[in-house]
PDB file of C-alpha atoms in Angstrom:
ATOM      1  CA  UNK A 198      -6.403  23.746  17.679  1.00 71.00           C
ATOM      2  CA  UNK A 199      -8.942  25.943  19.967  1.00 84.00           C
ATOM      3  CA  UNK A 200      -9.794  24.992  23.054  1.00 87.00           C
ATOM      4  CA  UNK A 201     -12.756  25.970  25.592  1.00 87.00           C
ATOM      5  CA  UNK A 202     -12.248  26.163  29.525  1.00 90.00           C
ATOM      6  CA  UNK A 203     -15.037  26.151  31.889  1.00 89.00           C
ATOM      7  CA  UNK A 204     -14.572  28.821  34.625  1.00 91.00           C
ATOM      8  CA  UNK A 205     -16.417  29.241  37.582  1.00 91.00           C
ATOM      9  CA  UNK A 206     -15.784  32.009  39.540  1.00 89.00           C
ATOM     10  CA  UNK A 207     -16.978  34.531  42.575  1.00 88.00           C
ATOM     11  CA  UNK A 208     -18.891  37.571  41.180  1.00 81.00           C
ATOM     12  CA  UNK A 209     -16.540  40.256  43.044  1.00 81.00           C
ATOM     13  CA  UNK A 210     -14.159  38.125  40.021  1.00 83.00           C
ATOM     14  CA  UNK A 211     -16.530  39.958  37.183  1.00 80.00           C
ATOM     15  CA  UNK A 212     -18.170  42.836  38.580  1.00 80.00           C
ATOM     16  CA  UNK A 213     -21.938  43.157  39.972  1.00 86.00           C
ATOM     17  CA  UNK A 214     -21.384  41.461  42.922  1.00 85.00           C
ATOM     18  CA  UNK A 215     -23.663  43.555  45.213  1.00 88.00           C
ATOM     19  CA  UNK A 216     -25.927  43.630  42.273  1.00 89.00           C
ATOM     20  CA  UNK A 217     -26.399  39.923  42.527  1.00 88.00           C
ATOM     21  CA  UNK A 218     -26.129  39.675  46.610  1.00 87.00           C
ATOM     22  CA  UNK A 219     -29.449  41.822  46.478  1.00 88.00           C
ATOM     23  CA  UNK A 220     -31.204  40.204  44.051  1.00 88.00           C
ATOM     24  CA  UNK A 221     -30.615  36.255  44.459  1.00 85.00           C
ATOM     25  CA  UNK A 222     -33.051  35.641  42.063  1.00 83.00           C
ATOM     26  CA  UNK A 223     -32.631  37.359  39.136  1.00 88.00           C
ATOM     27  CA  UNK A 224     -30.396  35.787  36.563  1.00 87.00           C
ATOM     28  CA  UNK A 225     -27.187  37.556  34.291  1.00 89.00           C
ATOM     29  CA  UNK A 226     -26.362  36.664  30.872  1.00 88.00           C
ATOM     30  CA  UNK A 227     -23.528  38.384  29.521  1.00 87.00           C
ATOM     31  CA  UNK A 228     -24.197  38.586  25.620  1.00 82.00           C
ATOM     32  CA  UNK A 229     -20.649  40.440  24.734  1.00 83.00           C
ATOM     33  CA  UNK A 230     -18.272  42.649  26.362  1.00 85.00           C
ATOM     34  CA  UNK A 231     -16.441  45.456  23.987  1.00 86.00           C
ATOM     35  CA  UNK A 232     -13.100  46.570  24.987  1.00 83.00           C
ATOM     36  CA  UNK A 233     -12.421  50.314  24.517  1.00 83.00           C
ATOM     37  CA  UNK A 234      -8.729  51.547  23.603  1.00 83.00           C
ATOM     38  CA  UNK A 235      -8.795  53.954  27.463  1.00 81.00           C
ATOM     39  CA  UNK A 236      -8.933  50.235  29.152  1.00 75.00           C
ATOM     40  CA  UNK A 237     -13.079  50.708  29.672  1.00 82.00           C
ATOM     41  CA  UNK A 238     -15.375  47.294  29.286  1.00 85.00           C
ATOM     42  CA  UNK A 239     -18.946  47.712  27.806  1.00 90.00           C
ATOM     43  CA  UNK A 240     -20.878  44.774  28.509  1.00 89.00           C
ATOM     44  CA  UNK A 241     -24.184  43.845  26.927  1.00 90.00           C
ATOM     45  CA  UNK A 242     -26.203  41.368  29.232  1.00 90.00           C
ATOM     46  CA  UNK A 243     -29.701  39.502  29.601  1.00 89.00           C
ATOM     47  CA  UNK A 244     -31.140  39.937  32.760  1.00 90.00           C
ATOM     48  CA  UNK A 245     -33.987  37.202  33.999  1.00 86.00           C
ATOM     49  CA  UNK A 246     -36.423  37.777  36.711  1.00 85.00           C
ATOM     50  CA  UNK A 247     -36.972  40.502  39.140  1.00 88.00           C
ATOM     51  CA  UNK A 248     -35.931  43.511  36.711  1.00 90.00           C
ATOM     52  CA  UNK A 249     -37.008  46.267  39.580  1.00 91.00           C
ATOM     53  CA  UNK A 250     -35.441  44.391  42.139  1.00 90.00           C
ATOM     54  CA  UNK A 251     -32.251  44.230  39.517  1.00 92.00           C
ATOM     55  CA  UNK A 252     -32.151  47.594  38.561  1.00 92.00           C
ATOM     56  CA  UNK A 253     -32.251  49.418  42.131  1.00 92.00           C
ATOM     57  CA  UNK A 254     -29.620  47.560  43.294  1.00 91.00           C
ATOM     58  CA  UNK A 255     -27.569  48.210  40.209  1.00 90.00           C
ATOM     59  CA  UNK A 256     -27.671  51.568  40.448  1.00 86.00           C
ATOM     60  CA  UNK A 257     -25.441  51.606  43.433  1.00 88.00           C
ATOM     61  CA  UNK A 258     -23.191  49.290  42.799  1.00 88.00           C
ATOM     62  CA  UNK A 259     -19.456  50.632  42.412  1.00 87.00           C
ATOM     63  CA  UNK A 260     -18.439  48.314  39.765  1.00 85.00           C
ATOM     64  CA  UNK A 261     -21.100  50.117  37.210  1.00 88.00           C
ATOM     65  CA  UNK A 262     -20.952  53.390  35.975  1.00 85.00           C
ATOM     66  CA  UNK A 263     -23.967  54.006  34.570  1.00 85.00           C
ATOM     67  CA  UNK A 264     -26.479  50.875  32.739  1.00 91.00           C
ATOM     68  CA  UNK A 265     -29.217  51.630  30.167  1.00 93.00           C
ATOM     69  CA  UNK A 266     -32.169  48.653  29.645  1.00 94.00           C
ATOM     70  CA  UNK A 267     -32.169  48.566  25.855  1.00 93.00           C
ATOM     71  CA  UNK A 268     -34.846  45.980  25.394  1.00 88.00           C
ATOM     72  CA  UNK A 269     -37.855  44.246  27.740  1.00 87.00           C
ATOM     73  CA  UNK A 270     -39.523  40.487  26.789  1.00 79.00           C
ATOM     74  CA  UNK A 271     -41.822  39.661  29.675  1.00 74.00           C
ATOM     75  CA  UNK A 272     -39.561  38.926  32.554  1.00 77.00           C
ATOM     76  CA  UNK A 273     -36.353  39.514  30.657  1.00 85.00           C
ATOM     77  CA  UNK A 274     -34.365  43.011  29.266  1.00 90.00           C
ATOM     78  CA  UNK A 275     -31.365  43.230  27.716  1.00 90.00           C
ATOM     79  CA  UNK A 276     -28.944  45.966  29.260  1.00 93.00           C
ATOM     80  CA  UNK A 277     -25.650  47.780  28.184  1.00 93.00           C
ATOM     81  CA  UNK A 278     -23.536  48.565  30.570  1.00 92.00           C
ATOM     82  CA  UNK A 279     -20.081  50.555  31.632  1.00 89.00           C
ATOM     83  CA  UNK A 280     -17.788  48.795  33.743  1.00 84.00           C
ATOM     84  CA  UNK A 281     -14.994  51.744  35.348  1.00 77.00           C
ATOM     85  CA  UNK A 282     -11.420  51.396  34.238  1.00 74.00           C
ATOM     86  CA  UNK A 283      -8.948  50.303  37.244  1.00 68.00           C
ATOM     87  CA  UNK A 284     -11.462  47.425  38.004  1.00 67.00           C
ATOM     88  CA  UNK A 285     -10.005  44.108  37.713  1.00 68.00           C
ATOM     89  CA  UNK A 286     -12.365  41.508  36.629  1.00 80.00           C
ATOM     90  CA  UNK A 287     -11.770  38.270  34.828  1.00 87.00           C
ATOM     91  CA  UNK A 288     -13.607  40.021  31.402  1.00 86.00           C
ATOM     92  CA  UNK A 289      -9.902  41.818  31.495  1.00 85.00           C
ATOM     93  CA  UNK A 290      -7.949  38.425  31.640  1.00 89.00           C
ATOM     94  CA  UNK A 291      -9.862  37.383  28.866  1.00 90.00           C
ATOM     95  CA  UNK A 292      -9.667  40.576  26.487  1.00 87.00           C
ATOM     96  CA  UNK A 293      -5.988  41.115  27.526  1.00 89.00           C
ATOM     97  CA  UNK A 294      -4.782  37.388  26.800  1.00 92.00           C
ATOM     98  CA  UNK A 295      -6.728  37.489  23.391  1.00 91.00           C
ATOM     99  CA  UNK A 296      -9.790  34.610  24.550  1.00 90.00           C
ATOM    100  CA  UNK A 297     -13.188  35.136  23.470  1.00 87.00           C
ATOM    101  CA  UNK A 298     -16.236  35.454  25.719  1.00 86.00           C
ATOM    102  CA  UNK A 299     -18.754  32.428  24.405  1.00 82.00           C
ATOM    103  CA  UNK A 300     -20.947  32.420  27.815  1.00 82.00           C
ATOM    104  CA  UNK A 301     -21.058  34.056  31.205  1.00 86.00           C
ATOM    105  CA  UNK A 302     -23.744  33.567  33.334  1.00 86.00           C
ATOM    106  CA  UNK A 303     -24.467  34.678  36.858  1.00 86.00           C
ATOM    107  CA  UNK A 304     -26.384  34.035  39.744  1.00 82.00           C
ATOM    108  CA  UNK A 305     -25.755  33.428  43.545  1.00 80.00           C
ATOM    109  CA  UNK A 306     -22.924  35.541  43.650  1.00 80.00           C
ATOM    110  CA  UNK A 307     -21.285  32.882  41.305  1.00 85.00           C
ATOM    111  CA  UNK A 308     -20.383  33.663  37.917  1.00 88.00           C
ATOM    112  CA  UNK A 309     -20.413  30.364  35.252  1.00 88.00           C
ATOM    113  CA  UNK A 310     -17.891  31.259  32.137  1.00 89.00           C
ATOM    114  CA  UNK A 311     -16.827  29.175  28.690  1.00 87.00           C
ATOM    115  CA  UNK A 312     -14.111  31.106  27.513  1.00 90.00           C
ATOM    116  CA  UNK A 313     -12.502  30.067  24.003  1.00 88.00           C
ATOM    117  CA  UNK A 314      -8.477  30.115  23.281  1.00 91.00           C
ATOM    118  CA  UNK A 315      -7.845  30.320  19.533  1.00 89.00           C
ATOM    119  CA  UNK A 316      -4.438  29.219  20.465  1.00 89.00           C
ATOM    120  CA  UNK A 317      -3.953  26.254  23.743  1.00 89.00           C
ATOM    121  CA  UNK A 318      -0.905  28.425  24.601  1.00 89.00           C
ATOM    122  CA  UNK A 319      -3.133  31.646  25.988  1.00 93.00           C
ATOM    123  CA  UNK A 320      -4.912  29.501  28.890  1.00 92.00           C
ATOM    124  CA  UNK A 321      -1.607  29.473  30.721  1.00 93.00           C
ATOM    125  CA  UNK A 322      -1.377  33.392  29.883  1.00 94.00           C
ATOM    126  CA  UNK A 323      -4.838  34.002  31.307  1.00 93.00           C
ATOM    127  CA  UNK A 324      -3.990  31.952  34.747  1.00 93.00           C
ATOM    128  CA  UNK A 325      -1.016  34.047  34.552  1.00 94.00           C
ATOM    129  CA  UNK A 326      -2.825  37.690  34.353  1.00 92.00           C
ATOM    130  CA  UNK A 327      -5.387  36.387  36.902  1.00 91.00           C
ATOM    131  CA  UNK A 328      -2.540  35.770  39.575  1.00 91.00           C
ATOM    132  CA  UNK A 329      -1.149  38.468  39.177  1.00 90.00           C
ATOM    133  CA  UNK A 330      -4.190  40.579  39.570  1.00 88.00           C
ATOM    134  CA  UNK A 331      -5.572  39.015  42.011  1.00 88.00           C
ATOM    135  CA  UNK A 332      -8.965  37.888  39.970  1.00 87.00           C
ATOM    136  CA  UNK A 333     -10.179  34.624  41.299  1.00 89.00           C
ATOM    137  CA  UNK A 334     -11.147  32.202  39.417  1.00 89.00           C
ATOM    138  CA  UNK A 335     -11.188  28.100  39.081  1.00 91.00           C
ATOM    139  CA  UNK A 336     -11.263  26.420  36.045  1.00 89.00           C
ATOM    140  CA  UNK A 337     -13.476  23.133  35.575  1.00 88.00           C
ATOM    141  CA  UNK A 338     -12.933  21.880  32.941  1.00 87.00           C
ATOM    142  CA  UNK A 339     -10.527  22.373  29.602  1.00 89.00           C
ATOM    143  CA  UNK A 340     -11.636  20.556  26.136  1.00 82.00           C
ATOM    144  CA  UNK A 341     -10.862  20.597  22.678  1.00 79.00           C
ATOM    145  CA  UNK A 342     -13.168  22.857  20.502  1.00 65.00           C
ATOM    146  CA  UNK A 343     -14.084  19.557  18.161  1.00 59.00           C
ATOM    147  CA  UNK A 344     -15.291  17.986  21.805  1.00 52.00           C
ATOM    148  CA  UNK A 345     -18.706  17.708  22.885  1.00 47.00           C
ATOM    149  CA  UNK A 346     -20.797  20.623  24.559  1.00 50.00           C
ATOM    150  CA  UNK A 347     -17.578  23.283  22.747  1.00 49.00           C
ATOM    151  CA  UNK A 348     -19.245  25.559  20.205  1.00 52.00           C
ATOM    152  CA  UNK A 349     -18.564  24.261  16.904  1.00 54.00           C
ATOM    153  CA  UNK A 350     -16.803  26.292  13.888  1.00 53.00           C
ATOM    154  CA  UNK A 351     -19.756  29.228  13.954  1.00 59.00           C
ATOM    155  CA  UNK A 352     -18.965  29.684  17.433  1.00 63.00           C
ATOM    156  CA  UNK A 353     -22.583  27.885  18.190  1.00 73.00           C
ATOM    157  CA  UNK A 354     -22.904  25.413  21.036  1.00 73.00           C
ATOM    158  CA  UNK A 355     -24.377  21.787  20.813  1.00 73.00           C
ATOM    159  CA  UNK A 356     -27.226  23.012  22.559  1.00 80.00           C
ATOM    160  CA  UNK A 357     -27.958  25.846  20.907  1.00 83.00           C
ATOM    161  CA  UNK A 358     -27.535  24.298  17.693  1.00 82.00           C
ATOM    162  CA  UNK A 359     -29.834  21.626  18.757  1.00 86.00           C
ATOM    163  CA  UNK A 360     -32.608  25.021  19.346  1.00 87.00           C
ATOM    164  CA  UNK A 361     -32.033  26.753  15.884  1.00 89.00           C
ATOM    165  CA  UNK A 362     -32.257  23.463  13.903  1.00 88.00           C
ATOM    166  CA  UNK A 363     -35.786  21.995  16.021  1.00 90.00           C
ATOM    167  CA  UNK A 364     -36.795  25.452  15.604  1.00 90.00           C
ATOM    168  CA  UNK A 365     -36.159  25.631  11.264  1.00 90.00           C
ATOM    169  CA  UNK A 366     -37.635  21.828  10.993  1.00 90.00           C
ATOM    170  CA  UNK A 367     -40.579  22.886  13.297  1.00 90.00           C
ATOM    171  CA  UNK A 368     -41.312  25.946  10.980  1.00 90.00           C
ATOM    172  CA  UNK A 369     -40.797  28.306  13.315  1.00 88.00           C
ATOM    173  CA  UNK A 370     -38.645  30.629  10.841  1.00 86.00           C
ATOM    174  CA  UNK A 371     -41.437  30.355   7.961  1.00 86.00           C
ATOM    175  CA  UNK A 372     -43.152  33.165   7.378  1.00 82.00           C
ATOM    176  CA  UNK A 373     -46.104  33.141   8.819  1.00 81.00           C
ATOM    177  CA  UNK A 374     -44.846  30.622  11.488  1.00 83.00           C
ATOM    178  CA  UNK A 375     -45.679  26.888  11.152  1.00 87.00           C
ATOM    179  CA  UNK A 376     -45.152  26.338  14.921  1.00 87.00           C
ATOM    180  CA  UNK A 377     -44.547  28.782  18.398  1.00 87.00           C
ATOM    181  CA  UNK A 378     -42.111  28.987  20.126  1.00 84.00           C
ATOM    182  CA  UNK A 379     -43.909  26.982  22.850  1.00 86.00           C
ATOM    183  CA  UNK A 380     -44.361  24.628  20.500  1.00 90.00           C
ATOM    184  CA  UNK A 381     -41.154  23.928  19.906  1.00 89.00           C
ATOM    185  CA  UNK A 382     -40.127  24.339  23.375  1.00 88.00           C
ATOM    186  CA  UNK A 383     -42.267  20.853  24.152  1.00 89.00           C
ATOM    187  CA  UNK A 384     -40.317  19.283  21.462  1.00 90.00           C
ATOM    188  CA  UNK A 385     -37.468  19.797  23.109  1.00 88.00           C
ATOM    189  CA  UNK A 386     -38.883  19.107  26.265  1.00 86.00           C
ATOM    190  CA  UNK A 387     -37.447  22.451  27.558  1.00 83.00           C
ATOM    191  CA  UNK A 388     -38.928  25.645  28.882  1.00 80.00           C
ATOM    192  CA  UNK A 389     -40.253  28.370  26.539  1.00 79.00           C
ATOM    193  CA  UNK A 390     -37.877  30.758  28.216  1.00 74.00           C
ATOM    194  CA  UNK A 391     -34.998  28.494  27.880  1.00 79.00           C
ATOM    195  CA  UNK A 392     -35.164  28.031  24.081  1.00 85.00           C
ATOM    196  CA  UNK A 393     -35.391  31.691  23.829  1.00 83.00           C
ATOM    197  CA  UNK A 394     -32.417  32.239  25.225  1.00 79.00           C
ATOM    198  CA  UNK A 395     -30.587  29.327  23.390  1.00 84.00           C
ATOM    199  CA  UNK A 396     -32.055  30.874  20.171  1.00 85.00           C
ATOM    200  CA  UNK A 397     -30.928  34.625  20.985  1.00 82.00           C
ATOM    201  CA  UNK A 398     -27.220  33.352  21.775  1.00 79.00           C
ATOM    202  CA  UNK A 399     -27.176  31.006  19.074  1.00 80.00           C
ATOM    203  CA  UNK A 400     -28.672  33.713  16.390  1.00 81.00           C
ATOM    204  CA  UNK A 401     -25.545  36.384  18.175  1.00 75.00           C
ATOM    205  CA  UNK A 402     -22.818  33.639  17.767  1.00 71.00           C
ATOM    206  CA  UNK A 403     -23.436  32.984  13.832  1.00 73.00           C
ATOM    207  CA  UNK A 404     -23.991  36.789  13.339  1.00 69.00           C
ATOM    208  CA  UNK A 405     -20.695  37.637  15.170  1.00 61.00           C
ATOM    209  CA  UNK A 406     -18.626  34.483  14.086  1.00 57.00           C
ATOM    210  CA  UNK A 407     -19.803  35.221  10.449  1.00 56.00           C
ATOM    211  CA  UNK A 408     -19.938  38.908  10.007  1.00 54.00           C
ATOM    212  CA  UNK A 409     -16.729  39.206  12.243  1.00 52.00           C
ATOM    213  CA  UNK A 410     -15.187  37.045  10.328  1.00 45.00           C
ATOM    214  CA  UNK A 411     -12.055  38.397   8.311  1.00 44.00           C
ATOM    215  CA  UNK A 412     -11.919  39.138   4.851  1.00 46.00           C
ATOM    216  CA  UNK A 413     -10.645  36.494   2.457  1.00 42.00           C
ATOM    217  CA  UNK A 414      -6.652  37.193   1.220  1.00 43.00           C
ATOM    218  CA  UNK A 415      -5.896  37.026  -2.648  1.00 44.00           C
ATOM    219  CA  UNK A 416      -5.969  33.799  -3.869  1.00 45.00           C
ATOM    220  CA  UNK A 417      -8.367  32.150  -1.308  1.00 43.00           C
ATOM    221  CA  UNK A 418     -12.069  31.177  -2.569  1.00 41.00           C
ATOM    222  CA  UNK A 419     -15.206  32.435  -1.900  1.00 40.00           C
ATOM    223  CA  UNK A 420     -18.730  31.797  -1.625  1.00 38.00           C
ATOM    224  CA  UNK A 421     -21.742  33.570  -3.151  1.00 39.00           C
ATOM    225  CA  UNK A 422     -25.425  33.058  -1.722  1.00 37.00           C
TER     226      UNK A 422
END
């Protein structure tokens, strides 16, 4: 049985940390990190607010090699990133002890993290590699993947689930729309950015949980659309 821990953490923990010292009010998504074979971390993150303020201190902090903005709605971009190999960070605890990645957000100098263990027995393993590595960290919170608020078998939260159906039973997905996004937004009695970032992550989670998935063995059904 899966399990997801809560992690909270300092950003000098995950990288950006003078990045997020400068600019207090700009918020960090991360959206997925790929792990290269030469120990190199590429992350892909959703920055929120001041993107100048962001991006000039970014571009001297040590724990980023270079950064490339990929993609600009209104106040928020998407970037891809290259974190420098030798820097510890919790994003190696979690690729080297085989956990997966299902929310990191950061802010404040604090980094907020739901991390997913296929198998119970890797937690220990990724307190373990922390330790010993000296990546701080402090975990919150430890529940079964079945619980409420864990992302259910797509790899989708409650809350995001909770955005992608209001948003299908609002119309939003018809084509041409039967409702905005703002719309839908008051239905859920949330902000407009908020459900688009519930709706991103959610849409990324189904993509990767079902196109990542592995291939059916001999013998085991399948399903046609």
């Amino acid at each position: 049985m899966s399990i997801v821990a809560e992690v909270t953490v300092p950003a000098r923990s995950v990288a950006m940390a003078e990045t997020l010292a400068a600019a207090p009010e700009t918020v960090v998504e991360i959206e997925r990190v790929v792990a290269h074979p030469d120990g190199r971390l590429t992350p892909y993150f959703w920055v929120h607010g001041d993107l100048d303020a962001f991006e000039a201190a970014l571009g001297d902090d040590p724990t980023v090699d270079e950064a490339t903005r990929l993609d600009t709605h209104e106040s928020e971009a998407l970037y891809r990133a290259e974190w420098p190999v030798g820097v510890e960070s919790v994003a190696n605890a979690v690729v080297e002890t085989g956990g997966t990645l299902v929310s990191a957000t950061g802010q404040r100098g604090n980094w907020e993290l739901h991390i997913r263990f296929e198998d119970p027995g890797q937690l220990p393993s990724f307190s373990t590699y922390c330790e010993r590595h000296d990546v701080d960290y402090g975990v919150q919170r430890v529940y079964r993947s079945e619980e409420a608020g864990a992302p259910d078998r797509f790899g989708v939260t409650e809350k995001q689930r909770e955005a992608l159906v209001a948003a299908r039973d609002a119309g939003f997905y018809e084509v041409p729309p039967a409702a905005t996004m703002a719309e839908v937004a008051d239905d859920l009695g949330i902000s407009q950015q908020a459900l688009s970032k519930r709706l991103r992550r959610g849409h990324g989670n189904l993509v990767g949980d079902v196109f990542d998935a592995p291939e059916p063995t001999e013998g085991e059904p399948t399903t046609n659309s």
